[in-house]
Amino acid sequence: MASLRRVKVLLVLNLIAVAGFVLFLAKCRPITAKSGDSFHDIHPRAEVANLTARGISSIQDAVLKRLSLLEDIVYRQLNGLSKSLGLIEGYGGRGKGGLPATLSPEEEEKAKGPHEKYGYNSYLSEKISLDRSIPDYRPTKCKELKYGKDLPQISIIFIFVNEALSVILRSVHSAVNHTPAHLLKEIILVDDNSDEEELKAPLEEYVNKRYPGLVKVVRNQKREGLIRARIEGWKAATGQITGFFDAHVEFTAGWAEPVLSRIQENRRRVILPSIDNIKQDNFEVQRYENSAHGYSWELWCMYISPPKDWWDAGDPSLPIR
């Protein structure tokens, strides 16, 4: 009897919730798009008036339209955040598809100083979208591989000191855009005591509003160097796996799953994804051939050609030791 009573109570509560939702739709004022906007006017009163004729599907249509409208409004607000920094969002624009980006002769003159300061064309970087598309150079077999749904989550850690703001934010956007949401625990930005003003309040305000709760900023009170800065990022991380990256990178689709899968098989593994090149002058994405990363006895980082047995296997999706 007690369980039957609970079922009745739940049914009543559900009915009240549905009724409240219908009343909410009936009471809501229509939202009218401003001139020039791409979405259409939505009139929920008309939707509710026709419920009896069209059935429950009209409720779903009204809800979907409202969600689409809200998504558009939210995106416009978020896009406004980057505009306040003089930056651009969206998948088009200069450098789209990883192609070389260019400047006008007048812009070239303005770009000289920043280029010398950062070692890459930071002025041009500000003209390239934070979300630009880049090519997927993975071998076909890599794209066909399937991975389990129970992969561990990763904390992505970027270390920077006086890096160009646009380059840091493109790294963040790229990581969010190309890492499955259920696998991305957080992004941690470790500032190794930068003195650039744009990397202080403007950076922190942007990531807190654009990616609330997802992106964290850790600031060292003195210059610690790369390794100790990485350790500070690791201390702040809460994901099962940590990945350390330079703050001037762009991710491609499908980068995370093979990395996480290999570590899930053996937690002692240290994995390095295949790395292509972003040219410093025009931000063109340049494909690098299959290779492993390693170090010479002088500890210079170098590319290593895969061993003969890897080539003999004829499978470009296999990892290279």
mmCIF file of C-alpha atoms in Angstrom:
data_model
loop_
_atom_site.group_PDB
_atom_site.id
_atom_site.type_symbol
_atom_site.label_atom_id
_atom_site.label_comp_id
_atom_site.label_asym_id
_atom_site.label_seq_id
_atom_site.Cartn_x
_atom_site.Cartn_y
_atom_site.Cartn_z
ATOM 1 C CA MET A 1 0.000 0.000 0.000
ATOM 2 C CA ALA A 2 2.839 2.360 0.879
ATOM 3 C CA SER A 3 4.487 1.829 -2.516
ATOM 4 C CA LEU A 4 1.148 2.387 -4.303
ATOM 5 C CA ARG A 5 0.726 5.635 -2.405
ATOM 6 C CA ARG A 6 4.191 6.785 -3.505
ATOM 7 C CA VAL A 7 3.361 6.010 -7.146
ATOM 8 C CA LYS A 8 0.170 8.089 -6.883
ATOM 9 C CA VAL A 9 2.072 10.984 -5.362
ATOM 10 C CA LEU A 10 4.667 10.847 -8.164
ATOM 11 C CA LEU A 11 1.938 10.827 -10.821
ATOM 12 C CA VAL A 12 0.267 13.868 -9.254
ATOM 13 C CA LEU A 13 3.600 15.703 -9.079
ATOM 14 C CA ASN A 14 4.286 14.907 -12.744
ATOM 15 C CA LEU A 15 0.859 16.201 -13.744
ATOM 16 C CA ILE A 16 1.453 19.414 -11.794
ATOM 17 C CA ALA A 17 4.851 19.850 -13.477
ATOM 18 C CA VAL A 18 3.376 19.399 -16.969
ATOM 19 C CA ALA A 19 0.535 21.803 -16.205
ATOM 20 C CA GLY A 20 2.994 24.350 -14.867
ATOM 21 C CA PHE A 21 5.127 24.044 -17.978
ATOM 22 C CA VAL A 22 2.127 24.617 -20.266
ATOM 23 C CA LEU A 23 1.095 27.654 -18.207
ATOM 24 C CA PHE A 24 4.671 28.944 -18.422
ATOM 25 C CA LEU A 25 4.561 28.721 -22.220
ATOM 26 C CA ALA A 26 1.184 30.452 -22.263
ATOM 27 C CA LYS A 27 2.372 33.309 -20.067
ATOM 28 C CA CYS A 28 5.725 33.929 -21.738
ATOM 29 C CA ARG A 29 5.891 36.997 -23.948
ATOM 30 C CA PRO A 30 7.006 36.517 -27.542
ATOM 31 C CA ILE A 31 10.676 37.176 -28.157
ATOM 32 C CA THR A 32 11.219 39.300 -31.223
ATOM 33 C CA ALA A 33 14.476 39.259 -33.108
ATOM 34 C CA LYS A 34 16.183 42.555 -33.783
ATOM 35 C CA SER A 35 16.511 43.640 -37.382
ATOM 36 C CA GLY A 36 19.387 41.904 -39.111
ATOM 37 C CA ASP A 37 19.301 38.820 -36.855
ATOM 38 C CA SER A 38 19.053 35.459 -38.568
ATOM 39 C CA PHE A 39 16.441 33.840 -36.326
ATOM 40 C CA HIS A 40 12.648 34.189 -36.608
ATOM 41 C CA ASP A 41 10.087 35.588 -34.170
ATOM 42 C CA ILE A 42 8.645 33.049 -31.758
ATOM 43 C CA HIS A 43 5.094 33.442 -30.439
ATOM 44 C CA PRO A 44 4.486 30.929 -27.647
ATOM 45 C CA ARG A 45 0.867 32.092 -27.121
ATOM 46 C CA ALA A 46 -0.005 30.937 -30.626
ATOM 47 C CA GLU A 47 1.790 27.645 -29.995
ATOM 48 C CA VAL A 48 -0.201 26.964 -26.826
ATOM 49 C CA ALA A 49 -3.499 27.952 -28.466
ATOM 50 C CA ASN A 50 -3.022 25.203 -31.044
ATOM 51 C CA LEU A 51 -1.973 22.464 -28.599
ATOM 52 C CA THR A 52 -5.290 20.632 -28.789
ATOM 53 C CA ALA A 53 -5.116 20.518 -32.560
ATOM 54 C CA ARG A 54 -1.499 19.526 -32.983
ATOM 55 C CA GLY A 55 -0.902 17.480 -29.834
ATOM 56 C CA ILE A 56 2.222 17.148 -27.761
ATOM 57 C CA SER A 57 4.588 17.608 -30.714
ATOM 58 C CA SER A 58 3.822 21.333 -30.749
ATOM 59 C CA ILE A 59 5.183 21.610 -27.198
ATOM 60 C CA GLN A 60 8.389 19.942 -28.338
ATOM 61 C CA ASP A 61 8.616 22.260 -31.346
ATOM 62 C CA ALA A 62 8.143 25.329 -29.152
ATOM 63 C CA VAL A 63 10.764 24.131 -26.677
ATOM 64 C CA LEU A 64 13.266 23.353 -29.451
ATOM 65 C CA LYS A 65 12.711 26.773 -31.013
ATOM 66 C CA ARG A 66 13.247 28.460 -27.656
ATOM 67 C CA LEU A 67 16.400 26.446 -26.992
ATOM 68 C CA SER A 68 17.739 27.307 -30.449
ATOM 69 C CA LEU A 69 17.007 30.980 -29.837
ATOM 70 C CA LEU A 70 18.656 30.941 -26.415
ATOM 71 C CA GLU A 71 21.699 29.156 -27.842
ATOM 72 C CA ASP A 72 21.994 31.858 -30.488
ATOM 73 C CA ILE A 73 21.693 34.633 -27.882
ATOM 74 C CA VAL A 74 24.274 32.984 -25.583
ATOM 75 C CA TYR A 75 26.731 32.537 -28.464
ATOM 76 C CA ARG A 76 26.345 36.199 -29.416
ATOM 77 C CA GLN A 77 27.096 37.221 -25.834
ATOM 78 C CA LEU A 78 30.130 34.922 -25.639
ATOM 79 C CA ASN A 79 31.386 36.117 -28.997
ATOM 80 C CA GLY A 80 31.162 39.624 -27.598
ATOM 81 C CA LEU A 81 33.734 38.649 -24.972
ATOM 82 C CA SER A 82 36.381 38.009 -27.611
ATOM 83 C CA LYS A 83 35.486 41.188 -29.497
ATOM 84 C CA SER A 84 36.218 43.221 -26.362
ATOM 85 C CA LEU A 85 39.765 41.797 -26.544
ATOM 86 C CA GLY A 86 40.073 42.556 -30.236
ATOM 87 C CA LEU A 87 39.847 38.843 -31.105
ATOM 88 C CA ILE A 88 37.581 36.757 -33.347
ATOM 89 C CA GLU A 89 35.515 33.585 -32.895
ATOM 90 C CA GLY A 90 33.897 31.255 -35.419
ATOM 91 C CA TYR A 91 35.194 28.677 -37.895
ATOM 92 C CA GLY A 92 35.893 30.936 -40.883
ATOM 93 C CA GLY A 93 38.186 33.870 -41.561
ATOM 94 C CA ARG A 94 41.887 34.020 -42.279
ATOM 95 C CA GLY A 95 43.809 30.801 -41.960
ATOM 96 C CA LYS A 96 40.642 28.711 -42.287
ATOM 97 C CA GLY A 97 41.390 25.067 -42.963
ATOM 98 C CA GLY A 98 44.970 25.523 -41.786
ATOM 99 C CA LEU A 99 45.840 27.525 -44.909
ATOM 100 C CA PRO A 100 48.413 30.345 -44.775
ATOM 101 C CA ALA A 101 46.971 33.596 -43.430
ATOM 102 C CA THR A 102 48.066 36.933 -44.873
ATOM 103 C CA LEU A 103 48.251 40.615 -43.961
ATOM 104 C CA SER A 104 47.842 43.724 -46.083
ATOM 105 C CA PRO A 105 50.956 45.865 -46.704
ATOM 106 C CA GLU A 106 49.758 48.330 -44.047
ATOM 107 C CA GLU A 107 49.215 45.508 -41.543
ATOM 108 C CA GLU A 108 52.634 44.020 -42.349
ATOM 109 C CA GLU A 109 54.272 47.194 -41.095
ATOM 110 C CA LYS A 110 52.331 47.048 -37.809
ATOM 111 C CA ALA A 111 53.234 43.373 -37.329
ATOM 112 C CA LYS A 112 57.020 43.837 -37.252
ATOM 113 C CA GLY A 113 57.379 44.772 -33.575
ATOM 114 C CA PRO A 114 55.172 42.006 -32.108
ATOM 115 C CA HIS A 115 56.843 39.435 -34.379
ATOM 116 C CA GLU A 116 60.257 40.224 -32.930
ATOM 117 C CA LYS A 117 58.851 40.145 -29.397
ATOM 118 C CA TYR A 118 57.168 36.724 -29.522
ATOM 119 C CA GLY A 119 59.110 34.893 -32.214
ATOM 120 C CA TYR A 120 55.954 34.415 -34.264
ATOM 121 C CA ASN A 121 53.499 36.716 -36.026
ATOM 122 C CA SER A 122 51.308 37.620 -33.035
ATOM 123 C CA TYR A 123 49.692 40.516 -34.920
ATOM 124 C CA LEU A 124 48.477 38.090 -37.582
ATOM 125 C CA SER A 125 47.336 35.690 -34.851
ATOM 126 C CA GLU A 126 44.863 38.321 -33.651
ATOM 127 C CA LYS A 127 43.280 38.337 -37.123
ATOM 128 C CA ILE A 128 42.786 34.550 -37.109
ATOM 129 C CA SER A 129 39.712 33.100 -35.418
ATOM 130 C CA LEU A 130 40.130 31.378 -32.063
ATOM 131 C CA ASP A 131 38.019 28.547 -33.523
ATOM 132 C CA ARG A 132 39.499 28.252 -36.995
ATOM 133 C CA SER A 133 39.232 24.876 -38.682
ATOM 134 C CA ILE A 134 42.409 22.902 -39.375
ATOM 135 C CA PRO A 135 42.963 19.775 -41.501
ATOM 136 C CA ASP A 136 42.715 16.263 -40.104
ATOM 137 C CA TYR A 137 45.923 14.580 -41.233
ATOM 138 C CA ARG A 138 45.329 11.250 -39.487
ATOM 139 C CA PRO A 139 45.773 8.122 -41.615
ATOM 140 C CA THR A 140 42.462 6.634 -42.734
ATOM 141 C CA LYS A 141 42.875 3.604 -40.460
ATOM 142 C CA CYS A 142 43.256 5.876 -37.411
ATOM 143 C CA LYS A 143 39.912 7.509 -38.213
ATOM 144 C CA GLU A 144 38.244 4.086 -38.381
ATOM 145 C CA LEU A 145 39.391 2.893 -34.946
ATOM 146 C CA LYS A 146 36.732 2.573 -32.234
ATOM 147 C CA TYR A 147 37.275 3.247 -28.534
ATOM 148 C CA GLY A 148 35.354 2.355 -25.390
ATOM 149 C CA LYS A 149 33.022 4.805 -23.691
ATOM 150 C CA ASP A 150 34.690 4.305 -20.299
ATOM 151 C CA LEU A 151 37.936 6.137 -21.060
ATOM 152 C CA PRO A 152 39.445 8.163 -18.195
ATOM 153 C CA GLN A 153 39.155 11.944 -18.098
ATOM 154 C CA ILE A 154 42.093 14.217 -18.831
ATOM 155 C CA SER A 155 43.228 17.501 -17.295
ATOM 156 C CA ILE A 156 44.934 19.578 -19.991
ATOM 157 C CA ILE A 157 47.699 21.799 -18.602
ATOM 158 C CA PHE A 158 49.141 24.734 -20.544
ATOM 159 C CA ILE A 159 52.312 26.433 -19.281
ATOM 160 C CA PHE A 160 52.994 29.986 -20.427
ATOM 161 C CA VAL A 161 55.039 33.061 -19.705
ATOM 162 C CA ASN A 162 54.416 36.279 -21.667
ATOM 163 C CA GLU A 163 52.778 34.381 -24.524
ATOM 164 C CA ALA A 164 50.473 36.279 -26.917
ATOM 165 C CA LEU A 165 46.915 36.244 -25.551
ATOM 166 C CA SER A 166 45.373 35.239 -28.892
ATOM 167 C CA VAL A 167 47.656 32.206 -29.128
ATOM 168 C CA ILE A 168 46.834 31.055 -25.584
ATOM 169 C CA LEU A 169 43.090 31.421 -26.165
ATOM 170 C CA ARG A 170 43.285 29.611 -29.524
ATOM 171 C CA SER A 171 44.951 26.731 -27.692
ATOM 172 C CA VAL A 172 42.100 26.706 -25.149
ATOM 173 C CA HIS A 173 39.341 26.958 -27.768
ATOM 174 C CA SER A 174 40.980 24.240 -29.842
ATOM 175 C CA ALA A 175 41.216 21.900 -26.841
ATOM 176 C CA VAL A 176 37.541 22.447 -25.960
ATOM 177 C CA ASN A 177 36.360 22.145 -29.580
ATOM 178 C CA HIS A 178 38.248 18.912 -30.311
ATOM 179 C CA THR A 179 38.126 17.001 -27.018
ATOM 180 C CA PRO A 180 34.911 15.073 -26.284
ATOM 181 C CA ALA A 181 33.176 16.865 -23.399
ATOM 182 C CA HIS A 182 32.875 13.708 -21.286
ATOM 183 C CA LEU A 183 36.647 13.166 -21.498
ATOM 184 C CA LEU A 184 37.755 16.736 -20.740
ATOM 185 C CA LYS A 185 37.895 17.199 -16.978
ATOM 186 C CA GLU A 186 39.404 20.697 -17.031
ATOM 187 C CA ILE A 187 41.955 23.001 -18.597
ATOM 188 C CA ILE A 188 44.584 24.529 -16.323
ATOM 189 C CA LEU A 189 46.555 27.586 -17.395
ATOM 190 C CA VAL A 190 49.785 27.950 -15.433
ATOM 191 C CA ASP A 191 51.200 31.466 -15.636
ATOM 192 C CA ASP A 192 54.894 31.336 -14.744
ATOM 193 C CA ASN A 193 54.945 34.928 -13.494
ATOM 194 C CA SER A 194 54.161 36.817 -16.710
ATOM 195 C CA ASP A 195 54.315 40.613 -16.628
ATOM 196 C CA GLU A 196 52.096 41.284 -19.661
ATOM 197 C CA GLU A 197 48.943 43.106 -18.485
ATOM 198 C CA GLU A 198 46.653 41.339 -20.989
ATOM 199 C CA LEU A 199 47.595 38.018 -19.375
ATOM 200 C CA LYS A 200 46.295 39.114 -15.985
ATOM 201 C CA ALA A 201 42.734 40.385 -15.497
ATOM 202 C CA PRO A 202 41.689 40.275 -19.207
ATOM 203 C CA LEU A 203 42.699 36.605 -19.554
ATOM 204 C CA GLU A 204 41.142 35.572 -16.264
ATOM 205 C CA GLU A 205 37.874 37.443 -16.862
ATOM 206 C CA TYR A 206 37.558 35.964 -20.336
ATOM 207 C CA VAL A 207 38.031 32.300 -19.400
ATOM 208 C CA ASN A 208 35.834 32.645 -16.287
ATOM 209 C CA LYS A 209 32.951 33.960 -18.387
ATOM 210 C CA ARG A 210 33.566 31.930 -21.554
ATOM 211 C CA TYR A 211 34.249 28.581 -19.867
ATOM 212 C CA PRO A 212 32.997 28.884 -16.276
ATOM 213 C CA GLY A 213 34.236 26.032 -14.100
ATOM 214 C CA LEU A 214 36.138 24.387 -16.948
ATOM 215 C CA VAL A 215 39.234 26.583 -17.227
ATOM 216 C CA LYS A 216 41.356 27.381 -14.167
ATOM 217 C CA VAL A 217 44.257 29.806 -13.890
ATOM 218 C CA VAL A 218 47.236 29.051 -11.628
ATOM 219 C CA ARG A 219 49.722 31.882 -11.117
ATOM 220 C CA ASN A 220 53.266 31.454 -9.861
ATOM 221 C CA GLN A 221 54.446 34.313 -7.653
ATOM 222 C CA LYS A 222 57.952 34.055 -9.091
ATOM 223 C CA ARG A 223 59.472 32.547 -12.232
ATOM 224 C CA GLU A 224 59.761 28.808 -11.541
ATOM 225 C CA GLY A 225 60.780 27.436 -14.921
ATOM 226 C CA LEU A 226 59.045 24.853 -17.106
ATOM 227 C CA ILE A 227 59.299 21.746 -14.937
ATOM 228 C CA ARG A 228 58.283 23.339 -11.632
ATOM 229 C CA ALA A 229 55.459 25.170 -13.438
ATOM 230 C CA ARG A 230 54.234 21.814 -14.753
ATOM 231 C CA ILE A 231 54.292 20.426 -11.227
ATOM 232 C CA GLU A 232 52.133 23.341 -10.041
ATOM 233 C CA GLY A 233 49.642 22.518 -12.795
ATOM 234 C CA TRP A 234 49.709 18.847 -11.817
ATOM 235 C CA LYS A 235 48.963 19.777 -8.181
ATOM 236 C CA ALA A 236 45.856 21.676 -9.284
ATOM 237 C CA ALA A 237 44.626 18.908 -11.616
ATOM 238 C CA THR A 238 41.726 16.650 -10.644
ATOM 239 C CA GLY A 239 41.511 14.464 -13.777
ATOM 240 C CA GLN A 240 42.663 10.845 -13.800
ATOM 241 C CA ILE A 241 45.240 11.709 -16.473
ATOM 242 C CA THR A 242 47.228 14.896 -16.964
ATOM 243 C CA GLY A 243 48.466 16.172 -20.304
ATOM 244 C CA PHE A 244 51.112 18.905 -20.541
ATOM 245 C CA PHE A 245 51.167 21.144 -23.608
ATOM 246 C CA ASP A 246 52.769 24.333 -24.834
ATOM 247 C CA ALA A 247 50.310 27.227 -24.875
ATOM 248 C CA HIS A 248 50.675 27.690 -28.658
ATOM 249 C CA VAL A 249 49.082 24.520 -30.030
ATOM 250 C CA GLU A 250 45.952 23.502 -31.937
ATOM 251 C CA PHE A 251 44.275 20.119 -31.532
ATOM 252 C CA THR A 252 42.662 18.027 -34.249
ATOM 253 C CA ALA A 253 39.642 15.773 -33.988
ATOM 254 C CA GLY A 254 40.244 12.358 -32.438
ATOM 255 C CA TRP A 255 43.491 13.268 -30.681
ATOM 256 C CA ALA A 256 42.358 12.321 -27.163
ATOM 257 C CA GLU A 257 40.859 8.830 -27.505
ATOM 258 C CA PRO A 258 44.001 6.932 -28.596
ATOM 259 C CA VAL A 259 46.081 8.699 -25.934
ATOM 260 C CA LEU A 260 43.646 7.901 -23.125
ATOM 261 C CA SER A 261 43.118 4.350 -24.368
ATOM 262 C CA ARG A 262 46.853 3.574 -24.315
ATOM 263 C CA ILE A 263 47.230 4.917 -20.784
ATOM 264 C CA GLN A 264 44.111 3.078 -19.653
ATOM 265 C CA GLU A 265 45.777 -0.150 -20.818
ATOM 266 C CA ASN A 266 48.935 0.637 -18.858
ATOM 267 C CA ARG A 267 49.091 3.618 -16.516
ATOM 268 C CA ARG A 268 52.908 3.615 -16.636
ATOM 269 C CA ARG A 269 52.903 4.760 -20.239
ATOM 270 C CA VAL A 270 53.872 8.304 -21.203
ATOM 271 C CA ILE A 271 52.187 9.091 -24.525
ATOM 272 C CA LEU A 272 53.037 11.740 -27.086
ATOM 273 C CA PRO A 273 50.527 12.394 -29.882
ATOM 274 C CA SER A 274 51.738 12.786 -33.443
ATOM 275 C CA ILE A 275 52.721 16.438 -33.871
ATOM 276 C CA ASP A 276 52.393 18.551 -37.010
ATOM 277 C CA ASN A 277 53.801 22.058 -37.421
ATOM 278 C CA ILE A 278 52.215 25.523 -37.308
ATOM 279 C CA LYS A 279 54.395 27.932 -39.281
ATOM 280 C CA GLN A 280 55.409 30.959 -37.249
ATOM 281 C CA ASP A 281 54.992 33.529 -40.044
ATOM 282 C CA ASN A 282 51.592 32.650 -41.511
ATOM 283 C CA PHE A 283 50.108 29.994 -39.159
ATOM 284 C CA GLU A 284 49.838 27.441 -41.950
ATOM 285 C CA VAL A 285 49.407 23.905 -40.593
ATOM 286 C CA GLN A 286 52.159 21.733 -42.092
ATOM 287 C CA ARG A 287 51.941 17.957 -41.975
ATOM 288 C CA TYR A 288 54.868 16.051 -40.496
ATOM 289 C CA GLU A 289 55.488 12.489 -41.603
ATOM 290 C CA ASN A 290 55.161 9.559 -39.190
ATOM 291 C CA SER A 291 57.816 9.732 -36.520
ATOM 292 C CA ALA A 292 58.441 9.326 -32.830
ATOM 293 C CA HIS A 293 59.787 11.929 -30.443
ATOM 294 C CA GLY A 294 62.989 11.354 -28.552
ATOM 295 C CA TYR A 295 66.111 12.974 -27.182
ATOM 296 C CA SER A 296 69.765 12.929 -28.087
ATOM 297 C CA TRP A 297 72.411 12.366 -25.389
ATOM 298 C CA GLU A 298 72.700 16.175 -25.230
ATOM 299 C CA LEU A 299 68.922 16.185 -24.425
ATOM 300 C CA TRP A 300 67.978 17.933 -27.649
ATOM 301 C CA CYS A 301 64.432 17.021 -28.677
ATOM 302 C CA MET A 302 64.420 15.252 -32.029
ATOM 303 C CA TYR A 303 62.198 13.326 -34.423
ATOM 304 C CA ILE A 304 63.003 9.621 -34.738
ATOM 305 C CA SER A 305 62.132 7.543 -37.791
ATOM 306 C CA PRO A 306 59.997 4.496 -36.852
ATOM 307 C CA PRO A 307 61.908 1.191 -36.612
ATOM 308 C CA LYS A 308 61.870 -1.345 -39.441
ATOM 309 C CA ASP A 309 59.374 -3.687 -37.734
ATOM 310 C CA TRP A 310 56.853 -0.798 -37.546
ATOM 311 C CA TRP A 311 57.157 -0.168 -41.282
ATOM 312 C CA ASP A 312 56.979 -3.912 -42.001
ATOM 313 C CA ALA A 313 53.669 -4.173 -40.145
ATOM 314 C CA GLY A 314 52.098 -1.844 -42.724
ATOM 315 C CA ASP A 315 49.672 -0.321 -40.191
ATOM 316 C CA PRO A 316 50.086 3.475 -39.709
ATOM 317 C CA SER A 317 47.684 3.410 -36.750
ATOM 318 C CA LEU A 318 50.105 1.403 -34.611
ATOM 319 C CA PRO A 319 51.961 3.306 -31.875
ATOM 320 C CA ILE A 320 55.675 3.965 -32.322
ATOM 321 C CA ARG A 321 57.886 3.144 -29.367
#
